[in-house]
């Protein structure tokens, strides 16, 4: 079945370090891909998305590129801040369906000053 | 703009009691989702409504769980009787017409503790 695999956390970084959170997917078709972020005590918020191969989603300094050949959607940021500390979820969904999101397990990021 | 509103934010009750969680989706959204989040199982989709009609309830754990959407601006998730293993954070999310892959907008969740 369709699934999303994320790197296990926690990821611990110092402020201004480079961030990569790996995400790979298994899907029978061509899904849309998303990154959601969950701050402590809050619900999930859409961070960025890409709907077709080679698309790059970007927001708040975060980027991710839809790589069909490697079935990946890795999240990157050049310089993290303490305020980026949160749990990050990679997810996929298919057009033509009812927008059912399939989530990865989430990766916790902790950024220290 | 108001986001998805859930109530209560926290609920603590004893085993065997009925629990009702409430959700008000974003105005104009016609898709509504209920999720459960636990450390062990992550995020699980419980049920999905489109235009107030339940479309997929395959994620509902068992008959103790039920969900309704009497109108476009309100939904409930009920657990009766509640058990300690139901302790989790329950999220409601809404989105525009599903076939367009619009993002889901989540509420802040209800943290449920069953003693």
Short mmCIF file of N, CA, C and O in Angstrom, two decimals, chain A residues 32 34 36 38 41-46 49 51 89 93-101 103-105 108, chain B residues 9 31 33 35 37 42-43 45 48 55-56 58 91 95-96 98-99 101-109:
data_model
loop_
_atom_site.label_atom_id
_atom_site.label_comp_id
_atom_site.label_asym_id
_atom_site.label_seq_id
_atom_site.Cartn_x
_atom_site.Cartn_y
_atom_site.Cartn_z
N UNK A 32 0.48 13.98 -4.78
CA UNK A 32 0.95 15.28 -4.33
C UNK A 32 1.64 15.07 -2.98
O UNK A 32 1.26 14.20 -2.20
N UNK A 34 3.44 16.78 0.64
CA UNK A 34 3.30 17.88 1.58
C UNK A 34 4.30 17.73 2.73
O UNK A 34 4.66 16.62 3.10
N UNK A 36 4.03 19.13 6.66
CA UNK A 36 3.29 19.82 7.69
C UNK A 36 4.20 19.98 8.91
O UNK A 36 5.08 19.15 9.16
N UNK A 38 4.17 20.80 13.22
CA UNK A 38 3.35 20.85 14.44
C UNK A 38 4.18 21.44 15.57
O UNK A 38 5.15 20.82 16.02
N UNK A 41 1.73 21.83 21.42
CA UNK A 41 0.39 22.19 21.85
C UNK A 41 -0.54 22.68 20.75
O UNK A 41 -1.63 23.17 21.03
N UNK A 42 -0.10 22.54 19.52
CA UNK A 42 -0.92 23.04 18.41
C UNK A 42 -1.23 21.93 17.41
O UNK A 42 -0.66 20.84 17.47
N UNK A 43 -2.12 22.24 16.47
CA UNK A 43 -2.39 21.32 15.39
C UNK A 43 -1.36 21.44 14.29
O UNK A 43 -0.43 22.24 14.37
N UNK A 44 -1.51 20.63 13.26
CA UNK A 44 -0.58 20.65 12.15
C UNK A 44 -0.87 21.83 11.24
O UNK A 44 -2.03 22.20 11.03
N UNK A 45 0.20 22.41 10.70
CA UNK A 45 0.07 23.51 9.75
C UNK A 45 0.79 23.12 8.47
O UNK A 45 1.89 22.55 8.53
N UNK A 46 0.20 23.44 7.34
CA UNK A 46 0.88 23.19 6.08
C UNK A 46 2.11 24.07 5.98
O UNK A 46 2.04 25.29 6.15
N UNK A 49 4.17 22.45 -0.23
CA UNK A 49 3.65 21.32 -1.00
C UNK A 49 4.22 21.33 -2.41
O UNK A 49 4.72 22.36 -2.88
N UNK A 51 3.06 19.33 -6.27
CA UNK A 51 2.03 18.49 -6.87
C UNK A 51 2.49 17.65 -8.04
O UNK A 51 1.76 16.78 -8.50
N UNK A 89 6.07 16.64 9.62
CA UNK A 89 5.42 15.47 9.03
C UNK A 89 5.44 15.57 7.51
O UNK A 89 5.03 16.59 6.95
N UNK A 93 -0.92 12.63 -0.89
CA UNK A 93 -2.32 12.45 -1.21
C UNK A 93 -2.45 12.33 -2.72
O UNK A 93 -1.55 12.73 -3.46
N UNK A 94 -3.57 11.80 -3.16
CA UNK A 94 -3.80 11.58 -4.57
C UNK A 94 -4.94 12.44 -5.08
O UNK A 94 -5.95 12.58 -4.40
N UNK A 95 -4.78 12.97 -6.26
CA UNK A 95 -5.88 13.68 -6.89
C UNK A 95 -6.90 12.66 -7.36
O UNK A 95 -6.58 11.50 -7.63
N UNK A 96 -8.13 13.12 -7.47
CA UNK A 96 -9.18 12.21 -7.89
C UNK A 96 -9.78 11.42 -6.75
O UNK A 96 -10.83 10.80 -6.92
N UNK A 97 -9.11 11.42 -5.64
CA UNK A 97 -9.67 10.76 -4.46
C UNK A 97 -10.32 11.79 -3.58
O UNK A 97 -10.76 12.83 -4.05
N UNK A 98 -10.40 11.52 -2.31
CA UNK A 98 -11.02 12.50 -1.44
C UNK A 98 -10.02 13.23 -0.57
O UNK A 98 -10.34 13.69 0.50
N UNK A 99 -8.79 13.38 -1.08
CA UNK A 99 -7.80 14.18 -0.37
C UNK A 99 -7.36 13.51 0.92
O UNK A 99 -6.97 14.17 1.86
N UNK A 100 -7.38 12.19 0.96
CA UNK A 100 -6.92 11.47 2.14
C UNK A 100 -5.41 11.63 2.25
O UNK A 100 -4.67 11.28 1.33
N UNK A 101 -4.96 12.14 3.37
CA UNK A 101 -3.53 12.32 3.61
C UNK A 101 -2.94 11.06 4.25
O UNK A 101 -3.51 10.53 5.20
N UNK A 103 0.33 10.09 6.26
CA UNK A 103 1.41 10.77 6.96
C UNK A 103 2.56 9.83 7.27
O UNK A 103 2.37 8.63 7.51
N UNK A 104 3.76 10.41 7.31
CA UNK A 104 4.88 9.73 7.93
C UNK A 104 4.76 9.82 9.44
O UNK A 104 3.84 10.45 9.97
N UNK A 105 5.71 9.21 10.14
CA UNK A 105 5.66 9.14 11.59
C UNK A 105 6.01 10.45 12.26
O UNK A 105 5.78 10.61 13.46
N UNK A 108 10.99 14.90 15.05
CA UNK A 108 11.10 16.02 15.99
C UNK A 108 12.43 16.74 15.78
O UNK A 108 13.48 16.11 15.73
N UNK B 9 -10.45 21.92 24.76
CA UNK B 9 -9.02 21.73 24.48
C UNK B 9 -8.47 20.57 25.29
O UNK B 9 -7.57 19.86 24.83
N UNK B 31 -15.10 19.58 3.24
CA UNK B 31 -14.52 18.30 3.65
C UNK B 31 -14.05 18.42 5.09
O UNK B 31 -13.40 19.40 5.46
N UNK B 33 -12.34 16.11 8.44
CA UNK B 33 -11.60 14.91 8.83
C UNK B 33 -11.43 14.90 10.36
O UNK B 33 -11.14 15.92 10.96
N UNK B 35 -8.95 13.01 13.19
CA UNK B 35 -7.72 12.24 13.37
C UNK B 35 -7.50 11.97 14.85
O UNK B 35 -7.94 12.72 15.70
N UNK B 37 -4.09 11.17 17.42
CA UNK B 37 -2.63 11.16 17.47
C UNK B 37 -2.16 10.57 18.79
O UNK B 37 -2.53 11.05 19.86
N UNK B 42 1.08 7.26 16.01
CA UNK B 42 1.18 8.46 15.18
C UNK B 42 -0.19 9.03 14.88
O UNK B 42 -1.12 8.92 15.67
N UNK B 43 -0.32 9.60 13.68
CA UNK B 43 -1.58 10.20 13.25
C UNK B 43 -2.41 9.17 12.49
O UNK B 43 -1.96 8.61 11.50
N UNK B 45 -6.21 8.57 10.60
CA UNK B 45 -7.47 9.12 10.13
C UNK B 45 -8.61 8.24 10.64
O UNK B 45 -8.62 7.03 10.41
N UNK B 48 -13.94 10.57 7.54
CA UNK B 48 -13.94 11.70 6.61
C UNK B 48 -15.38 11.99 6.18
O UNK B 48 -16.13 11.05 5.84
N UNK B 55 -17.99 9.60 4.33
CA UNK B 55 -17.56 8.92 3.12
C UNK B 55 -16.70 7.70 3.46
O UNK B 55 -16.80 6.66 2.82
N UNK B 56 -15.85 7.85 4.44
CA UNK B 56 -14.92 6.77 4.80
C UNK B 56 -14.76 6.75 6.31
O UNK B 56 -14.18 7.66 6.88
N UNK B 58 -13.55 3.89 7.81
CA UNK B 58 -12.80 2.65 8.02
C UNK B 58 -11.77 2.77 9.14
O UNK B 58 -11.31 1.77 9.67
N UNK B 91 -7.71 15.42 16.59
CA UNK B 91 -7.69 16.60 15.74
C UNK B 91 -8.83 16.55 14.74
O UNK B 91 -9.18 15.49 14.21
N UNK B 95 -11.05 21.06 4.68
CA UNK B 95 -10.44 21.52 3.44
C UNK B 95 -11.54 21.83 2.43
O UNK B 95 -12.71 21.48 2.61
N UNK B 96 -11.12 22.50 1.34
CA UNK B 96 -12.02 22.76 0.24
C UNK B 96 -12.29 21.47 -0.52
O UNK B 96 -11.82 20.41 -0.14
N UNK B 98 -12.45 18.17 -2.27
CA UNK B 98 -11.36 17.21 -2.10
C UNK B 98 -10.59 16.92 -3.37
O UNK B 98 -9.40 16.66 -3.32
N UNK B 99 -11.24 16.98 -4.51
CA UNK B 99 -10.54 16.55 -5.73
C UNK B 99 -9.48 17.54 -6.17
O UNK B 99 -8.75 17.28 -7.09
N UNK B 101 -7.00 18.63 -4.22
CA UNK B 101 -5.81 18.51 -3.38
C UNK B 101 -5.52 19.77 -2.58
O UNK B 101 -4.37 20.14 -2.39
N UNK B 102 -6.55 20.42 -2.15
CA UNK B 102 -6.36 21.56 -1.26
C UNK B 102 -5.81 21.07 0.08
O UNK B 102 -6.15 20.00 0.54
N UNK B 103 -4.97 21.87 0.71
CA UNK B 103 -4.40 21.43 1.99
C UNK B 103 -5.48 21.34 3.06
O UNK B 103 -6.48 22.04 3.01
N UNK B 104 -5.22 20.49 4.02
CA UNK B 104 -6.11 20.38 5.16
C UNK B 104 -5.66 21.38 6.23
O UNK B 104 -4.48 21.54 6.49
N UNK B 105 -6.65 22.02 6.85
CA UNK B 105 -6.39 22.97 7.92
C UNK B 105 -6.81 22.32 9.23
O UNK B 105 -7.98 21.94 9.37
N UNK B 106 -5.87 22.24 10.16
CA UNK B 106 -6.11 21.53 11.41
C UNK B 106 -6.50 22.48 12.54
O UNK B 106 -5.99 23.61 12.63
N UNK B 107 -7.36 21.99 13.43
CA UNK B 107 -7.59 22.65 14.69
C UNK B 107 -6.45 22.37 15.65
O UNK B 107 -5.53 21.60 15.34
N UNK B 108 -6.52 22.96 16.83
CA UNK B 108 -5.47 22.78 17.83
C UNK B 108 -5.61 21.49 18.63
O UNK B 108 -4.77 21.18 19.46
N UNK B 109 -6.69 20.77 18.40
CA UNK B 109 -6.83 19.45 19.00
C UNK B 109 -7.50 19.46 20.37
O UNK B 109 -7.57 20.49 21.05
#
